[in-house]
């Protein structure tokens, strides 16, 4: 396990203040068995699924609260019938949970709230959970996740003990982990682990079929599946600081959400929603089927990202005069640029033999590799070497 | 001419490098601390690797780069990071979004806060943060670090002038919303203060004309706008979630209140707020 200092490990821990309110669940606090709020007649039709063996009835489009600008958007979403709200101890320096709790106070028994801990030991995790409950203004969370676990080893016995302790204490109804990397291994691990109720994973139209298969396996094992980053980095909505690159076609974000929602094994999703406009747009994914037009939009989007996106067909094997494993190096760059997994890309790049790791494609007089699918191989190879070498 | 140009560019490069050095923390800034591991450097391309989903918050406030180092003294570990947020408004904005208004402020830079295991402050375009391990009260050490870092980080110590426009009585929070003020995409960027009776806001537009265009779109959005004789133009309306609202345009600014309790007059509150705008 990587023991390097990480902001993730420290961020929320550093927020813990001395006066942590007691968040012991009172008896008969009335946790909901199946949150299904009354829906205003003016809202679009909603689609509900059951979150694995948890039995929680959740809207297939949930609400990622991380960058929401105003609590009124969350309150409105709950009134519209959205039942799943995702936050984390560390979001907005700890202020996000407070906003979410205040916004959902009126509807607490009608909605499921998920939060996460970044702590790496039992004591720290349970202290964070108490703080989360205090900030959210609730005696329990419906889903409590170990945050951003990128490999099986990161889900330690100590942390598993923490989530089970929280369940027994009634502070968390269901537990699991979120992951941005190593999806296949993490899904298989979670599927086979009786201590894991739910998994929150990165999943979108640009991902490999192996992830879809892993989700199916986990869902068949009764695990609740929550998808995040479902627009493949394209959900900026014009935000400052959103992912750079050429603009994607109008409607592609909604199409990307529909693509995920149509998968019966994905039970809910947590697209980040900033404002009411985004809420109104995203909620349509439950009312409208994934149609031919959506397929076209995603095909166009794939074309836009194609110069950077390798589908690992293997056609370039053996073409490089320097002997570089081109597809592998492109995949490493994709980890960083496509999925935001810089560490994963670097980790893989470091496994290259020294004679390959030392090659700089910019020094080569002419590239012998041609991608039949239009990937700009030289640019991407140079990008990988700039990032990782 | 060319040598002069080259010389000038060279000087600019040296100045830029000096600026970068200033914004990099070092464990030697406070006696007794030693560096653990390599220094960190992140850009918007790879901040995710360090921050996970929290990086989205940094990006919302125009994050450019982060330089960091981990320092140890005995069993204490401080993770120290300095982020370049483009300008002082964005840096203060991110500070305002991450501080806990229920805790006292700490007088450092343009604004700061120390709690037992955390220091944050803003100075100029830089956002400075320390997370402390292990569990316990690290306030004394954090104060030493605050003083040392405040000396080495360049930039203004004056908070944005807009902060002084908002009433301080019963103020629960005051932060820069980097987008979608009140959850409305029409209101692109501005300060929002939370009170127990509602919210005050000031939205910045580039010109009076663009602010007037936004006002018109707001009227269309809410539908039941009632004109008011305040500022350059004003109207009142109601919303299920935002309560009773008043919007006043004052030049390129749109100010107002969203009031969710009885007994408070959003028009009077908004007029007083607009009168403070300079």
XYZ file of C-alpha atoms in Angstrom:
667
model
C 0.000 0.000 0.000
C 1.234 3.449 -0.825
C 2.315 5.137 2.358
C 3.257 8.426 0.731
C 1.715 11.476 2.373
C -1.555 12.256 0.742
C -3.904 15.178 1.073
C -6.765 12.686 0.874
C -5.600 11.121 4.118
C -5.267 14.416 5.887
C -7.857 16.694 4.395
C -10.960 15.803 6.295
C -9.049 14.691 9.390
C -7.727 18.182 9.677
C -11.228 19.529 9.754
C -12.184 17.737 12.902
C -12.984 20.328 15.506
C -12.867 19.811 19.245
C -16.575 20.051 19.880
C -17.853 17.067 17.953
C -21.501 16.704 18.721
C -22.806 13.364 19.800
C -24.521 11.702 16.904
C -25.874 8.645 18.606
C -28.961 7.412 16.924
C -32.002 7.773 19.043
C -34.305 4.842 19.423
C -37.174 4.729 17.009
C -35.634 7.315 14.749
C -37.732 5.968 11.943
C -35.311 5.150 9.177
C -37.109 4.719 5.890
C -37.306 1.294 4.319
C -38.045 2.517 0.861
C -37.873 6.236 0.211
C -40.466 7.108 -2.387
C -41.508 10.711 -2.006
C -44.571 12.222 -3.533
C -43.624 13.741 -6.866
C -44.967 17.069 -8.053
C -47.068 16.499 -11.135
C -45.037 19.008 -13.122
C -41.783 17.036 -12.780
C -40.583 14.617 -15.448
C -41.257 10.933 -14.944
C -38.788 9.289 -12.615
C -37.236 5.869 -12.798
C -36.639 3.868 -9.643
C -34.358 0.921 -9.057
C -33.515 -1.169 -6.038
C -29.985 -0.653 -4.756
C -28.970 -4.294 -4.673
C -29.746 -6.232 -1.527
C -29.979 -3.047 0.510
C -33.573 -2.841 -0.663
C -33.314 0.940 -0.918
C -35.544 2.239 -3.685
C -33.550 4.941 -5.436
C -33.973 7.125 -8.491
C -31.678 6.013 -11.281
C -30.430 9.592 -11.474
C -29.238 10.678 -8.077
C -27.618 13.937 -7.104
C -23.899 14.569 -6.684
C -23.756 17.506 -4.266
C -20.017 18.143 -4.332
C -20.043 21.373 -6.346
C -23.648 22.469 -5.925
C -23.822 26.231 -5.741
C -26.810 26.631 -3.449
C -28.739 24.386 -1.093
C -32.010 25.414 -2.739
C -31.041 23.280 -5.761
C -30.748 20.191 -3.545
C -34.029 20.984 -1.792
C -35.755 21.382 -5.132
C -34.300 18.102 -6.398
C -35.727 16.299 -3.371
C -39.114 17.876 -4.032
C -38.901 16.757 -7.648
C -38.489 13.207 -6.406
C -34.741 12.564 -6.516
C -34.039 10.168 -3.667
C -30.266 9.661 -3.617
C -27.860 12.399 -2.530
C -24.103 11.978 -2.426
C -21.600 14.002 -0.434
C -18.342 13.362 1.442
C -16.655 14.522 4.622
C -13.964 16.341 2.695
C -16.035 18.177 0.102
C -15.768 21.978 0.239
C -13.516 21.802 3.246
C -16.249 20.089 5.213
C -18.914 22.676 4.387
C -20.697 20.540 1.788
C -22.214 18.139 4.301
C -23.647 21.074 6.233
C -25.321 22.464 3.135
C -26.695 19.041 2.171
C -28.036 18.408 5.667
C -29.763 21.769 5.853
C -31.268 21.371 2.391
C -32.632 17.880 3.078
C -33.756 18.442 6.660
C -37.403 18.678 5.669
C -37.237 15.502 3.575
C -34.789 13.419 5.585
C -37.011 10.351 5.837
C -37.851 10.452 2.146
C -34.315 10.419 0.800
C -31.129 8.401 1.039
C -27.988 10.295 1.997
C -24.554 8.932 1.211
C -21.301 10.250 2.607
C -17.711 9.042 2.655
C -14.665 8.943 4.858
C -11.115 9.487 3.744
C -9.609 8.204 6.975
C -7.282 5.245 6.770
C -7.914 3.670 10.152
C -10.923 2.613 12.180
C -10.706 5.273 14.863
C -10.274 8.068 12.330
C -13.080 6.781 10.144
C -15.555 6.482 13.005
C -14.619 9.944 14.266
C -15.284 11.282 10.775
C -18.637 9.512 10.660
C -19.682 11.176 13.913
C -18.632 14.500 12.469
C -20.541 13.768 9.253
C -23.705 12.934 11.194
C -23.342 16.115 13.201
C -22.881 18.267 10.100
C -25.661 16.530 8.186
C -27.982 16.934 11.151
C -29.049 13.310 11.132
C -28.674 10.257 13.350
C -27.808 7.966 10.466
C -26.630 7.928 6.889
C -28.128 5.495 4.438
C -24.826 4.733 2.719
C -21.365 5.230 4.168
C -18.381 4.652 1.906
C -14.652 4.311 2.268
C -13.567 7.063 -0.079
C -11.476 6.535 -3.206
C -10.030 3.084 -2.634
C -7.944 2.335 -5.716
C -6.845 -1.169 -4.867
C -7.967 -4.096 -2.783
C -5.190 -3.632 -0.236
C -6.524 -0.164 0.604
C -9.707 -1.722 2.003
C -7.967 -2.881 5.164
C -9.427 -5.177 7.803
C -9.332 -2.207 10.177
C -11.531 -0.154 7.835
C -13.890 -3.059 7.224
C -14.206 -3.330 10.988
C -15.045 0.384 11.066
C -17.885 0.140 8.571
C -19.318 -2.910 10.282
C -19.112 -1.164 13.648
C -20.976 1.804 12.183
C -23.676 -0.516 10.859
C -24.114 -2.240 14.172
C -24.375 1.119 15.925
C -27.127 2.141 13.506
C -25.126 5.106 12.256
C -24.826 3.727 8.730
C -27.495 1.565 7.188
C -25.342 0.243 4.356
C -21.640 0.409 3.680
C -19.050 -0.052 0.973
C -16.362 1.852 -0.875
C -15.899 4.222 -3.788
C -13.185 3.706 -6.374
C -11.783 5.561 -9.337
C -9.291 2.948 -10.451
C -8.716 -0.754 -10.743
C -12.405 -1.209 -11.457
C -12.359 -4.838 -12.497
C -10.389 -5.936 -9.445
C -12.373 -3.739 -7.073
C -15.724 -4.910 -8.457
C -14.693 -8.551 -8.143
C -13.427 -7.940 -4.617
C -16.597 -6.173 -3.567
C -18.830 -8.762 -5.216
C -17.234 -11.537 -3.178
C -17.020 -9.644 0.127
C -20.002 -10.100 2.447
C -19.037 -6.944 4.359
C -19.605 -4.760 1.299
C -23.190 -3.717 0.496
C -22.559 -1.109 -2.187
C -19.834 0.132 -4.511
C -19.533 3.555 -6.103
C -17.459 3.423 -9.276
C -16.460 5.514 -12.252
C -18.559 4.361 -15.202
C -19.315 5.966 -18.553
C -19.635 5.354 -22.271
C -15.891 5.638 -22.851
C -14.989 2.733 -20.617
C -14.062 -0.796 -21.555
C -16.527 -3.719 -21.678
C -14.644 -5.366 -18.820
C -16.041 -2.753 -16.433
C -19.583 -3.397 -17.664
C -19.027 -7.110 -17.097
C -17.652 -6.462 -13.624
C -20.712 -4.384 -12.762
C -22.987 -7.159 -13.935
C -21.137 -9.687 -11.796
C -21.339 -7.447 -8.732
C -25.014 -6.681 -9.247
C -25.768 -10.383 -9.613
C -24.040 -10.877 -6.264
C -26.580 -8.497 -4.778
C -24.334 -5.474 -4.462
C -25.729 -1.993 -4.928
C -23.994 -0.182 -7.796
C -23.669 3.602 -7.821
C -22.056 5.131 -10.901
C -20.103 8.375 -10.796
C -18.241 10.457 -13.398
C -20.906 9.257 -15.773
C -20.377 11.945 -18.388
C -16.712 11.069 -18.891
C -15.511 14.469 -17.811
C -17.894 16.261 -20.114
C -20.331 17.555 -17.557
C -18.741 20.864 -16.897
C -21.774 22.773 -18.004
C -19.540 25.662 -18.968
C -17.921 25.793 -15.556
C -14.656 27.553 -15.153
C -11.956 24.992 -14.704
C -13.958 22.248 -16.406
C -12.073 19.680 -18.434
C -10.165 21.328 -21.287
C -10.424 20.294 -24.906
C -12.795 20.827 -27.798
C -16.449 21.379 -26.899
C -18.710 18.375 -27.004
C -21.976 18.453 -28.961
C -25.055 19.887 -27.305
C -27.049 17.143 -25.680
C -24.108 14.797 -25.288
C -24.137 15.121 -21.513
C -27.750 13.982 -21.305
C -26.994 11.188 -23.773
C -24.072 10.077 -21.624
C -26.291 9.920 -18.540
C -28.937 7.958 -20.442
C -26.233 5.546 -21.587
C -25.391 4.716 -17.979
C -28.957 4.766 -16.656
C -30.136 2.234 -19.236
C -27.832 -0.369 -17.691
C -30.102 -2.317 -15.361
C -27.144 -3.279 -13.213
C -26.370 0.342 -12.387
C -28.862 1.230 -9.692
C -28.257 4.921 -9.276
C -25.889 7.610 -10.498
C -24.469 10.744 -8.907
C -23.772 13.344 -11.589
C -22.481 16.556 -10.032
C -25.145 19.210 -10.363
C -24.304 22.843 -9.933
C -27.590 24.608 -10.521
C -31.270 24.246 -11.381
C -30.613 24.281 -15.110
C -28.379 21.252 -14.811
C -30.895 19.515 -12.558
C -33.700 20.106 -15.044
C -31.544 18.726 -17.841
C -30.160 15.685 -16.048
C -33.460 14.521 -14.633
C -34.721 14.019 -18.196
C -32.440 10.994 -18.466
C -35.005 9.051 -16.443
C -37.922 10.029 -18.639
C -36.385 9.682 -22.076
C -35.092 6.442 -23.557
C -31.569 6.098 -24.901
C -32.347 6.568 -28.583
C -30.564 6.518 -31.909
C -29.938 10.248 -31.631
C -28.170 9.718 -28.328
C -26.066 6.997 -29.884
C -25.079 9.449 -32.612
C -24.197 12.139 -30.101
C -21.992 9.758 -28.188
C -20.438 8.583 -31.454
C -19.617 12.201 -32.283
C -18.259 12.676 -28.788
C -16.149 9.591 -29.206
C -14.810 11.136 -32.423
C -13.916 14.286 -30.516
C -12.029 12.346 -27.909
C -10.732 9.786 -30.407
C -7.359 11.498 -31.055
C -6.696 10.882 -27.407
C -8.666 7.693 -26.872
C -7.133 4.302 -27.672
C -9.537 1.365 -27.856
C -6.702 -1.110 -27.442
C -7.263 -2.903 -30.742
C -3.589 -3.900 -30.951
C -3.143 -2.938 -34.624
C -0.042 -0.939 -33.770
C 1.795 -3.850 -32.184
C 5.347 -4.096 -33.510
C 5.155 -0.924 -35.646
C 7.459 1.254 -33.531
C 11.075 1.232 -34.713
C 12.158 1.715 -31.102
C 10.136 -1.291 -30.057
C 7.813 0.637 -27.774
C 4.595 -1.083 -26.666
C 2.529 1.721 -28.181
C -0.929 0.608 -27.102
C 0.256 0.177 -23.536
C 1.814 3.624 -23.369
C -1.344 5.165 -24.866
C -3.350 3.383 -22.232
C -1.136 4.834 -19.516
C -1.738 8.321 -20.885
C -5.461 7.601 -21.011
C -5.453 6.716 -17.324
C -4.223 10.210 -16.582
C -6.045 12.266 -19.194
C -9.194 10.214 -19.699
C -9.942 9.000 -16.211
C -7.981 11.441 -14.092
C -5.831 8.605 -12.758
C -2.393 10.121 -13.000
C -0.919 7.819 -10.371
C -2.208 4.736 -12.115
C -0.691 5.866 -15.413
C 2.626 6.669 -13.803
C 2.665 3.383 -11.919
C 2.233 1.458 -15.165
C 4.744 3.603 -17.042
C 7.339 2.785 -14.412
C 7.005 -0.908 -15.241
C 8.406 -0.304 -18.732
C 11.937 -1.609 -19.328
C 14.558 1.140 -19.024
C 15.289 1.079 -22.771
C 11.630 1.886 -23.450
C 11.095 4.329 -20.605
C 14.056 6.395 -21.799
C 12.778 6.830 -25.385
C 11.564 10.322 -26.291
C 9.312 10.228 -29.337
C 9.967 13.902 -30.001
C 13.579 13.007 -30.825
C 12.595 10.439 -33.447
C 12.952 11.651 -37.072
C 9.639 10.162 -38.145
C 7.075 7.887 -36.579
C 6.496 4.493 -38.121
C 3.251 3.913 -36.236
C -0.087 4.632 -37.863
C -3.335 4.142 -35.997
C -6.177 2.852 -38.198
C -8.659 4.523 -35.854
C -7.234 8.008 -35.987
C -5.446 8.239 -32.659
C -2.687 10.856 -32.894
C -0.095 8.390 -31.745
C 2.978 10.642 -31.682
C 1.186 13.369 -29.735
C -0.141 10.897 -27.223
C 3.202 9.141 -26.821
C 4.918 12.474 -26.190
C 2.160 13.363 -23.754
C 2.722 10.127 -21.836
C 6.468 10.720 -21.720
C 5.962 14.297 -20.513
C 3.616 13.129 -17.804
C 5.392 10.099 -16.495
C 9.018 9.942 -17.612
C 16.846 46.011 -30.044
C 16.923 42.209 -30.089
C 19.465 41.915 -27.265
C 17.302 44.302 -25.214
C 14.237 42.184 -25.928
C 16.067 38.985 -25.029
C 17.381 40.667 -21.900
C 13.881 41.834 -21.002
C 12.391 38.407 -21.569
C 15.178 36.884 -19.511
C 14.419 39.261 -16.669
C 10.746 38.379 -16.864
C 11.684 34.713 -16.670
C 13.853 35.315 -13.637
C 11.058 37.280 -11.971
C 8.541 34.535 -12.745
C 10.877 31.926 -11.329
C 11.401 34.038 -8.224
C 7.647 34.347 -7.804
C 7.343 30.553 -8.066
C 10.046 30.037 -5.467
C 8.293 32.365 -3.095
C 5.103 30.319 -3.415
C 6.828 27.034 -2.557
C 6.800 26.050 1.119
C 9.928 24.745 2.781
C 10.260 22.833 6.040
C 13.154 25.073 7.029
C 10.805 28.017 7.433
C 10.178 27.003 11.023
C 13.074 25.654 13.126
C 12.971 22.007 14.108
C 11.015 20.710 11.145
C 12.473 18.397 8.510
C 11.150 17.402 5.129
C 9.601 13.979 4.614
C 9.514 12.735 1.047
C 9.692 14.773 -2.122
C 8.240 18.213 -2.624
C 4.932 18.182 -4.492
C 3.899 20.059 -7.599
C 0.489 19.751 -9.198
C -1.326 21.416 -12.053
C -4.942 21.167 -13.128
C -3.888 18.115 -15.164
C -3.034 15.992 -12.157
C -4.443 17.600 -9.010
C -7.069 14.863 -9.037
C -4.351 12.341 -8.256
C -3.657 14.163 -4.997
C -7.065 15.514 -4.094
C -9.500 13.043 -5.578
C -12.944 14.602 -6.081
C -11.997 17.560 -3.902
C -10.017 18.893 -6.836
C -13.330 19.990 -8.412
C -13.675 22.620 -5.728
C -10.220 24.013 -6.498
C -11.018 24.073 -10.198
C -14.204 26.045 -9.548
C -12.002 28.813 -8.157
C -9.613 28.860 -11.107
C -6.847 26.716 -9.644
C -3.550 26.964 -11.538
C -0.799 25.150 -9.631
C -0.056 23.769 -6.194
C 3.295 23.416 -4.475
C 3.551 21.393 -1.330
C 5.819 19.677 1.109
C 5.368 17.374 4.090
C 7.262 18.322 7.233
C 7.904 16.328 10.379
C 8.908 17.214 13.910
C 8.917 14.343 16.354
C 5.636 12.516 15.923
C 3.978 15.528 14.279
C 3.366 15.645 10.549
C 2.273 18.783 8.711
C 1.105 18.543 5.106
C 1.665 22.028 3.715
C 0.326 23.184 0.364
C 0.226 26.529 -1.400
C -2.121 26.908 -4.365
C -1.967 29.601 -7.021
C -5.630 30.477 -7.660
C -5.026 32.986 -10.483
C -6.025 36.114 -8.607
C -6.841 37.420 -5.156
C -10.604 37.204 -5.687
C -10.441 33.509 -6.525
C -8.058 32.761 -3.692
C -10.264 34.564 -1.207
C -13.253 32.851 -2.782
C -11.833 29.392 -2.179
C -10.829 30.395 1.337
C -14.363 31.654 1.970
C -15.810 28.377 0.694
C -13.620 26.200 2.901
C -13.461 28.106 6.189
C -15.879 27.321 8.984
C -17.663 30.517 9.940
C -18.635 29.003 13.271
C -14.981 29.041 14.252
C -13.067 32.251 14.969
C -10.965 33.897 12.287
C -7.197 34.078 12.634
C -5.472 37.281 11.628
C -3.091 36.241 8.889
C -2.858 37.286 5.239
C -6.107 38.608 3.825
C -8.035 36.141 5.953
C -7.249 32.994 7.874
C -8.447 30.354 10.265
C -6.771 27.937 12.634
C -8.505 24.965 14.207
C -6.650 22.304 16.194
C -5.510 20.324 13.160
C -5.785 22.761 10.322
C -4.588 26.134 9.109
C -5.921 27.919 6.045
C -5.286 31.436 4.867
C -5.280 33.512 1.731
C -2.813 36.151 0.657
C -2.872 37.705 -2.778
C -3.539 34.980 -5.309
C -2.306 32.229 -2.994
C -4.344 29.853 -0.872
C -2.296 28.273 1.900
C -3.276 25.201 3.884
C -1.776 22.908 6.475
C -3.294 19.644 7.674
C -1.787 18.281 10.891
C -1.346 14.777 12.228
C -1.819 13.109 14.655
C -5.037 13.806 16.545
C -4.580 16.644 19.031
C -4.282 20.386 19.321
C -1.577 21.724 16.989
C -2.603 25.362 17.346
C 0.729 26.606 18.716
C 2.738 25.078 15.881
C 0.195 26.170 13.301
C 0.549 29.769 14.490
C 4.309 29.627 13.995
C 3.807 28.250 10.521
C 1.166 30.850 9.728
C 3.612 33.630 10.567
C 6.428 32.056 8.562
C 4.336 31.321 5.509
C 2.656 34.724 5.569
C 6.099 36.325 5.406
C 7.224 34.290 2.420
C 4.041 34.372 0.366
C 3.652 37.545 -1.635
C 0.429 39.415 -2.257
C -2.095 41.782 -0.790
C -3.401 41.301 2.730
C -6.571 43.272 2.002
C -9.739 41.214 1.624
C -11.971 41.976 -1.383
C -13.817 45.257 -0.894
C -17.155 43.587 -1.623
C -17.033 41.884 1.769
C -17.574 45.186 3.528
C -20.855 45.740 1.710
C -22.632 42.965 3.620
C -24.094 43.421 7.114
C -22.118 41.469 9.681
C -24.869 41.097 12.270
C -26.183 37.523 12.384
C -24.017 36.629 9.398
C -23.528 32.859 9.254
C -21.356 32.670 6.163
C -20.040 34.874 3.415
C -18.538 33.283 0.364
C -17.807 33.829 -3.278
C -20.046 31.670 -5.432
C -17.922 30.974 -8.520
C -20.984 30.217 -10.615
C -24.769 29.976 -10.457
C -25.487 32.281 -7.536
C -28.694 31.152 -5.747
C -28.607 28.080 -7.992
C -29.453 30.219 -11.028
C -27.098 29.907 -13.976
C -28.133 33.407 -15.051
C -26.281 34.788 -12.038
C -22.777 33.851 -13.008
C -20.552 34.905 -10.140
C -20.870 36.835 -6.922
C -20.759 36.971 -3.148
C -23.475 35.391 -1.049
C -23.956 35.990 2.672
C -26.140 33.654 4.684
C -28.233 34.965 7.583
C -30.788 33.219 9.730
C -33.512 35.034 7.800
C -32.194 34.474 4.284
C -29.385 35.365 1.907
C -27.855 38.565 0.619
C -26.066 38.558 -2.702
C -24.080 40.777 -5.016
C -23.507 39.511 -8.545
C -20.830 40.982 -10.801
C -21.482 41.621 -14.470
C -18.964 43.095 -16.903
C -21.038 46.127 -17.893
C -24.276 47.881 -16.935
C -25.758 46.693 -20.234
C -25.012 43.049 -19.558
C -26.378 43.454 -16.018
C -29.572 44.959 -17.464
C -29.874 41.988 -19.823
C -29.572 39.614 -16.878
C -32.273 41.554 -15.012
C -34.594 41.126 -17.972
C -33.921 37.379 -18.059
C -34.558 37.191 -14.309
C -37.943 38.842 -14.775
C -38.778 36.278 -17.447
C -37.517 33.438 -15.256
C -39.669 34.361 -12.260
C -42.661 35.543 -14.236
C -44.453 37.475 -11.490
C -41.936 40.320 -11.161
C -43.209 43.442 -9.406
C -41.222 46.587 -10.370
C -39.678 48.670 -7.575
C -38.146 52.142 -7.673
C -34.698 51.285 -6.370
C -31.239 51.642 -7.893
C -31.069 51.746 -11.686
C -33.887 49.224 -11.819
C -35.402 46.733 -9.412
C -38.144 44.199 -8.944
C -39.544 41.881 -6.335
C -40.784 38.328 -6.736
C -41.290 35.067 -4.865
C -39.920 31.560 -5.254
C -40.825 28.326 -3.500
C -37.251 27.680 -2.424
C -35.731 31.134 -2.272
C -38.672 32.831 -0.565
C -39.385 36.523 -1.113
C -36.803 38.090 -3.378
C -35.691 41.534 -4.380
C -33.220 42.241 -7.196
C -31.664 45.675 -7.640
C -29.333 46.638 -10.471
C -26.743 49.220 -9.553
C -24.551 49.827 -12.589
C -22.891 46.522 -13.423
C -23.891 44.952 -10.105
C -27.042 43.019 -9.275
C -27.678 42.972 -5.551
C -30.515 41.712 -3.447
C -31.947 39.494 -0.790
C -33.693 36.175 -0.652
C -35.783 36.194 2.528
C -37.331 33.031 3.905
C -38.939 34.268 7.139
C -41.737 36.686 7.923
C -41.065 40.119 9.324
C -38.127 41.035 7.095
C -38.518 43.257 4.045
C -36.314 42.122 1.163
C -36.730 45.475 -0.634
C -35.518 47.507 2.334
C -32.637 45.116 2.983
C -31.658 45.161 -0.687
C -31.781 48.949 -0.861
C -29.413 49.182 2.108
C -27.070 46.654 0.512
C -27.090 48.389 -2.870
C -26.306 51.708 -1.193
C -23.027 50.246 0.065
C -21.809 49.206 -3.388
C -18.926 51.338 -4.579
